[in-house]
PDB file of C-alpha atoms and ligand atoms in Angstrom:
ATOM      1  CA  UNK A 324     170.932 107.701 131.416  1.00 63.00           C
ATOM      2  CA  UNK A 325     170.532 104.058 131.982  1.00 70.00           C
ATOM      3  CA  UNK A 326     168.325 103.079 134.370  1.00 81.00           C
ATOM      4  CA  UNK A 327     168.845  99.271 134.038  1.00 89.00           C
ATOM      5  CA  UNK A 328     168.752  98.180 137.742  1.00 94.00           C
ATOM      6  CA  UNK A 329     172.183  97.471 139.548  1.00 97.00           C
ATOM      7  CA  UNK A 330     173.627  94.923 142.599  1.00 96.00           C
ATOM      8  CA  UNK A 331     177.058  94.167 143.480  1.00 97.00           C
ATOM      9  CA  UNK A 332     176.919  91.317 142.053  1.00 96.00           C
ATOM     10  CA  UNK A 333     175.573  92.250 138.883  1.00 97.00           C
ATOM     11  CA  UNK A 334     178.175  95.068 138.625  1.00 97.00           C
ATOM     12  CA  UNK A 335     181.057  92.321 139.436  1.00 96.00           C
ATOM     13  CA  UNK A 336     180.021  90.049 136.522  1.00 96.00           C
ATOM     14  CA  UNK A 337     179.145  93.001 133.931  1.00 96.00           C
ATOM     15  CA  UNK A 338     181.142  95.766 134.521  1.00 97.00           C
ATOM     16  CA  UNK A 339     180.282  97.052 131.698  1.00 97.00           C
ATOM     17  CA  UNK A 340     176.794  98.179 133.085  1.00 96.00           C
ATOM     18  CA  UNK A 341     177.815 100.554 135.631  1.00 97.00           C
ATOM     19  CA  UNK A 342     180.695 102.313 133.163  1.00 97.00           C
ATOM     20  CA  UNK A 343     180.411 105.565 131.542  1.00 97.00           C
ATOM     21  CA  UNK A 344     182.686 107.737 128.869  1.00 98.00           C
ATOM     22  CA  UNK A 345     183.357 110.969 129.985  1.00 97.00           C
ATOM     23  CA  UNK A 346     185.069 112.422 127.761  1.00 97.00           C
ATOM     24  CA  UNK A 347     186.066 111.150 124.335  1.00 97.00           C
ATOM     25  CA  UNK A 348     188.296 112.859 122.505  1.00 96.00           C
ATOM     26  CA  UNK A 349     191.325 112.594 119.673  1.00 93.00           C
ATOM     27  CA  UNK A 350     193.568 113.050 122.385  1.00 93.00           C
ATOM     28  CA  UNK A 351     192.047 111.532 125.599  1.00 95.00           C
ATOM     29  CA  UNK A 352     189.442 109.176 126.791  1.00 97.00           C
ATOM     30  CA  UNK A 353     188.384 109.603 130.287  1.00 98.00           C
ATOM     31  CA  UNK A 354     186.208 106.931 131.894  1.00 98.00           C
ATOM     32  CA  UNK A 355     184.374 106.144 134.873  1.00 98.00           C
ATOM     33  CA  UNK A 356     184.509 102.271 135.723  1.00 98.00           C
ATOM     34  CA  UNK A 357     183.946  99.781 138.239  1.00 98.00           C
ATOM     35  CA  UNK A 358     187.448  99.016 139.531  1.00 98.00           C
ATOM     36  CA  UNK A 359     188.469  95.537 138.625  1.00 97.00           C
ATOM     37  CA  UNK A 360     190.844  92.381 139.587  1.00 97.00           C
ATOM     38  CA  UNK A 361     193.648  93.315 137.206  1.00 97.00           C
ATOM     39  CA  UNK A 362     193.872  97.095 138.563  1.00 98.00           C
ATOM     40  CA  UNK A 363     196.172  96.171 141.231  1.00 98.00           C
ATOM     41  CA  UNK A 364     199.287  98.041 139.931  1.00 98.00           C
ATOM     42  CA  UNK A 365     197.728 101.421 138.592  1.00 98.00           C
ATOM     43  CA  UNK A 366     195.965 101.831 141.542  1.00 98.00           C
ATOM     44  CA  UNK A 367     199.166 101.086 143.640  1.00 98.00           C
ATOM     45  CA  UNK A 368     200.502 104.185 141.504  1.00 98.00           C
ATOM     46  CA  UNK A 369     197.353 106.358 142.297  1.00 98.00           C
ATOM     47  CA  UNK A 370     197.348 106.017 146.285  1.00 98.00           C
ATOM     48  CA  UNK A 371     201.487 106.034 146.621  1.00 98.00           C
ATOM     49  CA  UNK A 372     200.850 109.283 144.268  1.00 98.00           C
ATOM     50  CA  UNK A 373     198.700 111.030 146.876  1.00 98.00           C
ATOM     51  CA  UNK A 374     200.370 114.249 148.605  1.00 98.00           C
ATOM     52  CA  UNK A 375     200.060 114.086 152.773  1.00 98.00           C
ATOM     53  CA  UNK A 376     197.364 116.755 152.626  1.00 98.00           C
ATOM     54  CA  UNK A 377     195.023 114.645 150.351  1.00 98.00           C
ATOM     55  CA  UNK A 378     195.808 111.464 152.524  1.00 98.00           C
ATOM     56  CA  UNK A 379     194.603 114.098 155.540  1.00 96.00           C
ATOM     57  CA  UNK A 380     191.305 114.304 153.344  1.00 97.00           C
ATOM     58  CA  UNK A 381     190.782 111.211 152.318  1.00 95.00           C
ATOM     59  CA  UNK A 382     192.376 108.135 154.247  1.00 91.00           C
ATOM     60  CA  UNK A 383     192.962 104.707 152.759  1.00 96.00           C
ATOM     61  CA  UNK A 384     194.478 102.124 155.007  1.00 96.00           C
ATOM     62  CA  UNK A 385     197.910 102.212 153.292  1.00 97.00           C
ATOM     63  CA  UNK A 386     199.022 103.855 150.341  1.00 98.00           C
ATOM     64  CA  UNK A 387     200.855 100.942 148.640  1.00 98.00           C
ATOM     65  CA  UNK A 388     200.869  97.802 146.975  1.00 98.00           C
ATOM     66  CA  UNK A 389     199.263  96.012 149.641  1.00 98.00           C
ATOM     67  CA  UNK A 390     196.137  98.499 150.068  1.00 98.00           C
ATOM     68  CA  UNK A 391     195.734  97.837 146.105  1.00 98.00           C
ATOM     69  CA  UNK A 392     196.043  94.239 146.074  1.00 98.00           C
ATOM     70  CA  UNK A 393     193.421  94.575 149.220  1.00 98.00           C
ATOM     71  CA  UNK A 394     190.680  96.591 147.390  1.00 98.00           C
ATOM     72  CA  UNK A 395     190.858  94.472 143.842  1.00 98.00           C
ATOM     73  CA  UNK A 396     190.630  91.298 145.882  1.00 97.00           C
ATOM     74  CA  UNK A 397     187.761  92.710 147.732  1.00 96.00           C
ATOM     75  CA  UNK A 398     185.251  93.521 144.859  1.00 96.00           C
ATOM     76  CA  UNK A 399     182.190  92.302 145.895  1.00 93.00           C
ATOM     77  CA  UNK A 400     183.023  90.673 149.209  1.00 93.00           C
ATOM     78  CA  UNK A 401     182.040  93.777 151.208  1.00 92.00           C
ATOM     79  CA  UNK A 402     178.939  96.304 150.656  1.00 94.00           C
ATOM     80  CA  UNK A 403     181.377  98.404 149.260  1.00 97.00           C
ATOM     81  CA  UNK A 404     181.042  99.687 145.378  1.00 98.00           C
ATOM     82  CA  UNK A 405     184.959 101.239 144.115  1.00 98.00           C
ATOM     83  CA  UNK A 406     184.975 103.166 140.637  1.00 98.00           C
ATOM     84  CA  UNK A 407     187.812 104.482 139.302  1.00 98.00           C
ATOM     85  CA  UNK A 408     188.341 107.213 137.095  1.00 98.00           C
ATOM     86  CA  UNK A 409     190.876 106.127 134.499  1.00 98.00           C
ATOM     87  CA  UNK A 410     192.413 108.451 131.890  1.00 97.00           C
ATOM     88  CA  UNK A 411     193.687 107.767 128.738  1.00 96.00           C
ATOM     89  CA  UNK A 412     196.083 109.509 126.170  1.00 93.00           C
ATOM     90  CA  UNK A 413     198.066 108.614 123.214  1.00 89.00           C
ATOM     91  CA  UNK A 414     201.411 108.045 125.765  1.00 91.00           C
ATOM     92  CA  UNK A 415     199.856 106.871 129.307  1.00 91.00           C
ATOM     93  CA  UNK A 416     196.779 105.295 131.175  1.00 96.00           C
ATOM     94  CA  UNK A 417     196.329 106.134 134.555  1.00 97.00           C
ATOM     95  CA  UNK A 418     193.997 106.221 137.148  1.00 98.00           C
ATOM     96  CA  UNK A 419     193.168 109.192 138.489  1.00 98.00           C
ATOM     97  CA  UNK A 420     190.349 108.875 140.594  1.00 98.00           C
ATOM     98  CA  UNK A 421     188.533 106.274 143.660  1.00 98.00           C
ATOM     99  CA  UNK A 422     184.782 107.162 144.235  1.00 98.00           C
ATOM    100  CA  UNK A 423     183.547 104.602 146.666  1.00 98.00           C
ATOM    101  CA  UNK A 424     179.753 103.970 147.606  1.00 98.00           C
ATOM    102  CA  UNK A 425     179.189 102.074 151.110  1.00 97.00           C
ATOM    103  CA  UNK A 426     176.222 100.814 151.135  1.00 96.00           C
ATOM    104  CA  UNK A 427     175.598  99.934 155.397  1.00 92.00           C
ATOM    105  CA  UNK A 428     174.821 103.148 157.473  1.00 92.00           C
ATOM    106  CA  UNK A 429     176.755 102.548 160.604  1.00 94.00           C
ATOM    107  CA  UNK A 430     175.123 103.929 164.280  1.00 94.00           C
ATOM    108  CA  UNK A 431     177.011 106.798 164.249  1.00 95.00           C
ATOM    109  CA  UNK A 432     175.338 107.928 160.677  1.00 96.00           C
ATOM    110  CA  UNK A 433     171.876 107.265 162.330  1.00 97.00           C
ATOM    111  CA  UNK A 434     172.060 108.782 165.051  1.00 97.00           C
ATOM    112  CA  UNK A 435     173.713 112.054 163.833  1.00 97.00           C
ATOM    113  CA  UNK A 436     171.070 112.879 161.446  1.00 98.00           C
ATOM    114  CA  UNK A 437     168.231 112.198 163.843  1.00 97.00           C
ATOM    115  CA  UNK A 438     169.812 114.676 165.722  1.00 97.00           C
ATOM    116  CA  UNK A 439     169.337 116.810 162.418  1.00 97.00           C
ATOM    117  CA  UNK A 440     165.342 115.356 161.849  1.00 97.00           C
ATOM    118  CA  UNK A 441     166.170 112.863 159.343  1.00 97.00           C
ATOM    119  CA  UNK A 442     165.649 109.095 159.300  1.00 97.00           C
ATOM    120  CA  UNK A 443     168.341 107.574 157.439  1.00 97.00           C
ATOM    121  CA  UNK A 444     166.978 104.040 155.991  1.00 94.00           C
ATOM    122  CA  UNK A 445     168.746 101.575 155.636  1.00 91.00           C
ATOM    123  CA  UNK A 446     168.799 100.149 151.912  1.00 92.00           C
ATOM    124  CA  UNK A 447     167.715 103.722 150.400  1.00 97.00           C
ATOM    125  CA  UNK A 448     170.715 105.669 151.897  1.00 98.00           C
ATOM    126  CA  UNK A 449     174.393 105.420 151.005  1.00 98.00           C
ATOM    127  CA  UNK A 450     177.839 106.672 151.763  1.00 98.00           C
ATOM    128  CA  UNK A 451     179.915 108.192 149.420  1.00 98.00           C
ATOM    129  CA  UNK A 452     183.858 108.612 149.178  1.00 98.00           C
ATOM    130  CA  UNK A 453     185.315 110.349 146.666  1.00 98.00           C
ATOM    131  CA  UNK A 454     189.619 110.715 146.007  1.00 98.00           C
ATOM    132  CA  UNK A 455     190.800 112.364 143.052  1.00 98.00           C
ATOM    133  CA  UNK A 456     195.069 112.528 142.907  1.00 98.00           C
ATOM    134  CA  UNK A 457     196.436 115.763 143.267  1.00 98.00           C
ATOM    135  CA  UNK A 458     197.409 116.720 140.013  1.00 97.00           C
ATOM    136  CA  UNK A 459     193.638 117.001 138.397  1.00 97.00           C
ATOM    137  CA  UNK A 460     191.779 118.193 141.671  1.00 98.00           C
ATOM    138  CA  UNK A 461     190.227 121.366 141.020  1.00 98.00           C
ATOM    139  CA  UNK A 462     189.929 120.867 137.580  1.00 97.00           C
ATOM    140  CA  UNK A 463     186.021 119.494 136.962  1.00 97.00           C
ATOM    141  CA  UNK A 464     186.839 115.944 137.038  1.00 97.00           C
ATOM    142  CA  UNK A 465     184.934 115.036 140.199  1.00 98.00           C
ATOM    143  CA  UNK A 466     181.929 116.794 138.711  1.00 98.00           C
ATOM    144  CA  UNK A 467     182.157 115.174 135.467  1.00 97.00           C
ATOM    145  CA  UNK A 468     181.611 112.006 137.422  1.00 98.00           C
ATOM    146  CA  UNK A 469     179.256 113.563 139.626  1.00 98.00           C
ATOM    147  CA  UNK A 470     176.386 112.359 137.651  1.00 97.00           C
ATOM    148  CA  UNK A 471     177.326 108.951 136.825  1.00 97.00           C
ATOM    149  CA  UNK A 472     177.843 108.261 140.575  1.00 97.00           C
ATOM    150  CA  UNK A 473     174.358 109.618 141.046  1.00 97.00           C
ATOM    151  CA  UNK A 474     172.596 107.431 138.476  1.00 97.00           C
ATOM    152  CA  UNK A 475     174.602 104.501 139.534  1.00 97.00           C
ATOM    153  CA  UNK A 476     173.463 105.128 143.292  1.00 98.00           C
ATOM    154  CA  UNK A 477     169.874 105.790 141.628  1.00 97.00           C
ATOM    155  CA  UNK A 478     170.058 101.830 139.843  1.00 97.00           C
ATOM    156  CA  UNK A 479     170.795 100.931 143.384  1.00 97.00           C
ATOM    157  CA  UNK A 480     167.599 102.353 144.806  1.00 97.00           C
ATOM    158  CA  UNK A 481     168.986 104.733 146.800  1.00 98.00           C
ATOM    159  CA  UNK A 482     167.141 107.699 147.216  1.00 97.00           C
ATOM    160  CA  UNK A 483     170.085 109.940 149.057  1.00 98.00           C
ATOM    161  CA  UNK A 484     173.920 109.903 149.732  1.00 98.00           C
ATOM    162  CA  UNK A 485     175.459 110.976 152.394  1.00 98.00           C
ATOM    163  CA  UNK A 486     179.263 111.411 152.898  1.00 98.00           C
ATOM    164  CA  UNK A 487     181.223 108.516 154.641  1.00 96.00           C
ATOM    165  CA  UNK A 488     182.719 110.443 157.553  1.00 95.00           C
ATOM    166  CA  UNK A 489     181.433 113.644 156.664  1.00 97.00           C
ATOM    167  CA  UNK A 490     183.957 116.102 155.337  1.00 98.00           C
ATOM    168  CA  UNK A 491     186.246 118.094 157.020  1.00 98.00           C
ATOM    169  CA  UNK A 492     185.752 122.039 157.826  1.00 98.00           C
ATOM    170  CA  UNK A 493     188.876 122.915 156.605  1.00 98.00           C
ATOM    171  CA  UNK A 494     188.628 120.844 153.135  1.00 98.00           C
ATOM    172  CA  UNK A 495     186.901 123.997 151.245  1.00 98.00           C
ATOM    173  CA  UNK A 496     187.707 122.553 148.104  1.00 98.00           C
ATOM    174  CA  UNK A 497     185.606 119.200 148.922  1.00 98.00           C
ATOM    175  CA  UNK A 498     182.606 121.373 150.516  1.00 98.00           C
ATOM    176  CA  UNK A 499     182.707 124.020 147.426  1.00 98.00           C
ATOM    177  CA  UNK A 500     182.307 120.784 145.078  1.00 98.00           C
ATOM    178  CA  UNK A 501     179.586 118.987 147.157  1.00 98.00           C
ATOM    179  CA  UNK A 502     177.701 122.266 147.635  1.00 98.00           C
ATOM    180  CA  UNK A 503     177.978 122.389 143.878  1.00 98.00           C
ATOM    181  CA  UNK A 504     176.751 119.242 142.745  1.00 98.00           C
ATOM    182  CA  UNK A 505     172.974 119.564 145.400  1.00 98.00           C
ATOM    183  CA  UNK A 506     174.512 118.862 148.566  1.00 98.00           C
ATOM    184  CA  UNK A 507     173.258 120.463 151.654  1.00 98.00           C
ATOM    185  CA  UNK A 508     175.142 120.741 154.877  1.00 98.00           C
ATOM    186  CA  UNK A 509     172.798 119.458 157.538  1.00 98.00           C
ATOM    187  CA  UNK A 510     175.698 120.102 160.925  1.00 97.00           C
ATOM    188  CA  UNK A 511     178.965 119.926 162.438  1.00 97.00           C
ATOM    189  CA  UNK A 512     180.479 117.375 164.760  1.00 97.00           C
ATOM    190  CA  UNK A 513     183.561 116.626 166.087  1.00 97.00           C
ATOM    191  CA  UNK A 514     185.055 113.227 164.670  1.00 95.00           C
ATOM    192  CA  UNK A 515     187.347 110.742 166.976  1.00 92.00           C
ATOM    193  CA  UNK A 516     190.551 112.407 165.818  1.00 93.00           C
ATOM    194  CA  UNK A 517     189.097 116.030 167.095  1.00 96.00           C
ATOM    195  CA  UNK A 518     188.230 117.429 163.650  1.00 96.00           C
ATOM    196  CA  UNK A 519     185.429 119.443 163.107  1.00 98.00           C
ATOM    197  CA  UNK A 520     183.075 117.778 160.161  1.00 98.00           C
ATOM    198  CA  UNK A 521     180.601 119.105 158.074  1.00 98.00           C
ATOM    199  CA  UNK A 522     177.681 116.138 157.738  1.00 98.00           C
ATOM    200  CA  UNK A 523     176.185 116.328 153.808  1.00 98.00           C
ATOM    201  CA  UNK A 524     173.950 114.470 152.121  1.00 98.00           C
ATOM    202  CA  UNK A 525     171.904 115.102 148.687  1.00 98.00           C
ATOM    203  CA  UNK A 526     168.521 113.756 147.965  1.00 97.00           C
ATOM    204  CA  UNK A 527     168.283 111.842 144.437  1.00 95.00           C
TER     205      UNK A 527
HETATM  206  C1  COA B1073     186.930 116.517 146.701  1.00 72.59           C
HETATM  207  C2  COA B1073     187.256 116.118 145.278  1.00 72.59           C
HETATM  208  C3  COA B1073     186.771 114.696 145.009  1.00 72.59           C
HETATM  209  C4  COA B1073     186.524 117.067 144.310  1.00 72.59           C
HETATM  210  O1  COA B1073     186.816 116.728 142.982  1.00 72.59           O
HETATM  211  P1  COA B1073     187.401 117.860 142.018  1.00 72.59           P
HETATM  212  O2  COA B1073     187.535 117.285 140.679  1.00 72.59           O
HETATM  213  O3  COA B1073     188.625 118.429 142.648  1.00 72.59           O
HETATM  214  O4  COA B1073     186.196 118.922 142.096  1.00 72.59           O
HETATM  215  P2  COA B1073     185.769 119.988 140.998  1.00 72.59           P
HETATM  216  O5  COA B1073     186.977 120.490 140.288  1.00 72.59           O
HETATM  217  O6  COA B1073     184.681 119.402 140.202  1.00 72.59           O
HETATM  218  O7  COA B1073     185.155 121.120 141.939  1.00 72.59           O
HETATM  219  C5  COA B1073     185.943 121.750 142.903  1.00 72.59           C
HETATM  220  C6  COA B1073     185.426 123.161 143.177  1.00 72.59           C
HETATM  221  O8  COA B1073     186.135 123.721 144.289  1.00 72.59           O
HETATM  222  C7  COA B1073     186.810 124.910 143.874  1.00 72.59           C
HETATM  223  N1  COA B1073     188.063 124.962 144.629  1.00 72.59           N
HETATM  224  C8  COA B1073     189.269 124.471 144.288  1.00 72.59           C
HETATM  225  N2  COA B1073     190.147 124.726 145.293  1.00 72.59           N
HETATM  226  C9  COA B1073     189.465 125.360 146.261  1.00 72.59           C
HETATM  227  C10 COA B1073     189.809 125.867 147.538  1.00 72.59           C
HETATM  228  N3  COA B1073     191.047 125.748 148.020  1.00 72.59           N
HETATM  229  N4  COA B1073     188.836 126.478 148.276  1.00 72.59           N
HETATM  230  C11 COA B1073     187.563 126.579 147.810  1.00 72.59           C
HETATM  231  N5  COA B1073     187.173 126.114 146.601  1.00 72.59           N
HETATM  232  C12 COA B1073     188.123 125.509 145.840  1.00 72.59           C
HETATM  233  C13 COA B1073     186.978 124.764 142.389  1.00 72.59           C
HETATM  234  O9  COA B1073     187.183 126.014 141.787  1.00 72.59           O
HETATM  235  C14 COA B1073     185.641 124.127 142.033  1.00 72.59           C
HETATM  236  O10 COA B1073     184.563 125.034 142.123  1.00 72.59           O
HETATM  237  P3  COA B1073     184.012 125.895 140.859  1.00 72.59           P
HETATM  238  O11 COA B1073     183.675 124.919 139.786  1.00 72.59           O
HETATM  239  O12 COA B1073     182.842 126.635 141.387  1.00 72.59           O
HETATM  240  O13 COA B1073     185.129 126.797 140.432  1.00 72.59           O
HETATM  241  C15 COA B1073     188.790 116.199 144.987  1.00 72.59           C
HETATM  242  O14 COA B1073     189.220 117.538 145.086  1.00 72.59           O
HETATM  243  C16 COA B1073     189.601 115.337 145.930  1.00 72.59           C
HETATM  244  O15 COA B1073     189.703 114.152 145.729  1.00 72.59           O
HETATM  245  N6  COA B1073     190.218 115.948 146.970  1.00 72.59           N
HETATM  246  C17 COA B1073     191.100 115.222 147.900  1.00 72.59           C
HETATM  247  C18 COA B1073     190.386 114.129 148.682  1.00 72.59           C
HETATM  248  C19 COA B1073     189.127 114.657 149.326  1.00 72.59           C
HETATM  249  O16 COA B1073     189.086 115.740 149.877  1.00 72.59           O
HETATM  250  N7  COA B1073     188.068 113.844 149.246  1.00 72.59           N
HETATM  251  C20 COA B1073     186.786 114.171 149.871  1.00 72.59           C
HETATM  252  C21 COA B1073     186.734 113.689 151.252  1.00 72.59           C
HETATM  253  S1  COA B1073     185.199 114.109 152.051  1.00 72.59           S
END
């Protein structure tokens, strides 16, 4: 793994630092990638592509054009890091993934795991976001990446990830593929809409 230290700013001007191959094949490349200025239209395809459950599980503030164009002009502005998971065969490219790292801890955060006996930090604990589209959930690609995101959250000196609005109860598919990949559930809460959320997070 590369351990060459990361900002925003240095993953903005060098992309290639914080991307990673997958899987390299004769008949597909799959990549993990910062997402970039010129992504606007496939990632307009990826979040109009997303069925009403996922949009239940993972919310974006649109799922059009506009959201896109809002996230690629955005790189870098916020303490927000997107990658994308782009895949590659002899007759497409499309994304098919949006793993976002927030890196602010927000009261709510805070004060939740206190409740649970642990001291969130700020600068040594970030949020993570994952959205895969429906078609390849289920199917290994989130914990293909799984690693990458850690490392990249590891060049950012973060010592543990938590999950940006929890997850919810019901969303056994997320909670089976955290569990998987070290996290630990630490509690429930209710969230402002009235759904019950599991709060993870996984030590680095
Ligand atoms: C959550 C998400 C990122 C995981 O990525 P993924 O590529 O689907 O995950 P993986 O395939 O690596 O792992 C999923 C695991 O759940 C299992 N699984 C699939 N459907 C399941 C279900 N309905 N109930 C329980 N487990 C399920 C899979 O078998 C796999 O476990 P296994 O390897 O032990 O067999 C992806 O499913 C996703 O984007 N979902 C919609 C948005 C979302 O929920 N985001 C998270 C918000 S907190």
């Amino acid at each position: 793994m590369n351990m060459e230290p990361l900002s925003l700013g240095k993953v903005a001007e060098q992309p290639l630092c914080a991307t990673y191959t997958l899987i390299d094949s004769p008949d597909r490349r799959l990549v993990l990638r910062p997402l970039n200025p010129r992504d606007v239209q496939g990632l307009t395809i990826f979040l109009e592509g997303l069925s009403q459950e996922t949009r239940g599980f993972h919310s974006f503030s649109s799922y059009d054009e506009k959201c896109a164009r809002d996230l690629c002009d955005s790189i870098n502005v916020y303490d927000k890091l997107r990658l994308v998971l782009e895949l590659t065969s002899k007759e497409y490219q499309e994304i098919i993934g949006v793993f976002m790292f927030g890196f602010d801890i927000v009261k709510g955060d805070i004060e939740r795991y206190r409740g649970y006996g642990i001291e969130l930090i700020n600068d040594t604990v970030c949020r993570l976001s994952p959205c895969i589209t429906d078609e390849y959930q289920g199917q290994g690609y989130g914990s293909l990446a799984m690693p990458h995101m850690l490392d990249i959250a590891e060049r950012f000196g973060q010592k543990s990830i938590i999950l940006l609005g929890g997850v919810l109860a019901r969303n056994f598919r997320a909670i089976r593929f955290y569990e998987k990949n070290g996290f630990q559930n630490m509690g429930v809460w209710i969230n402002p809409d009235n759904q019950e959320c599991l709060d993870m997070i996984r030590n680095i």
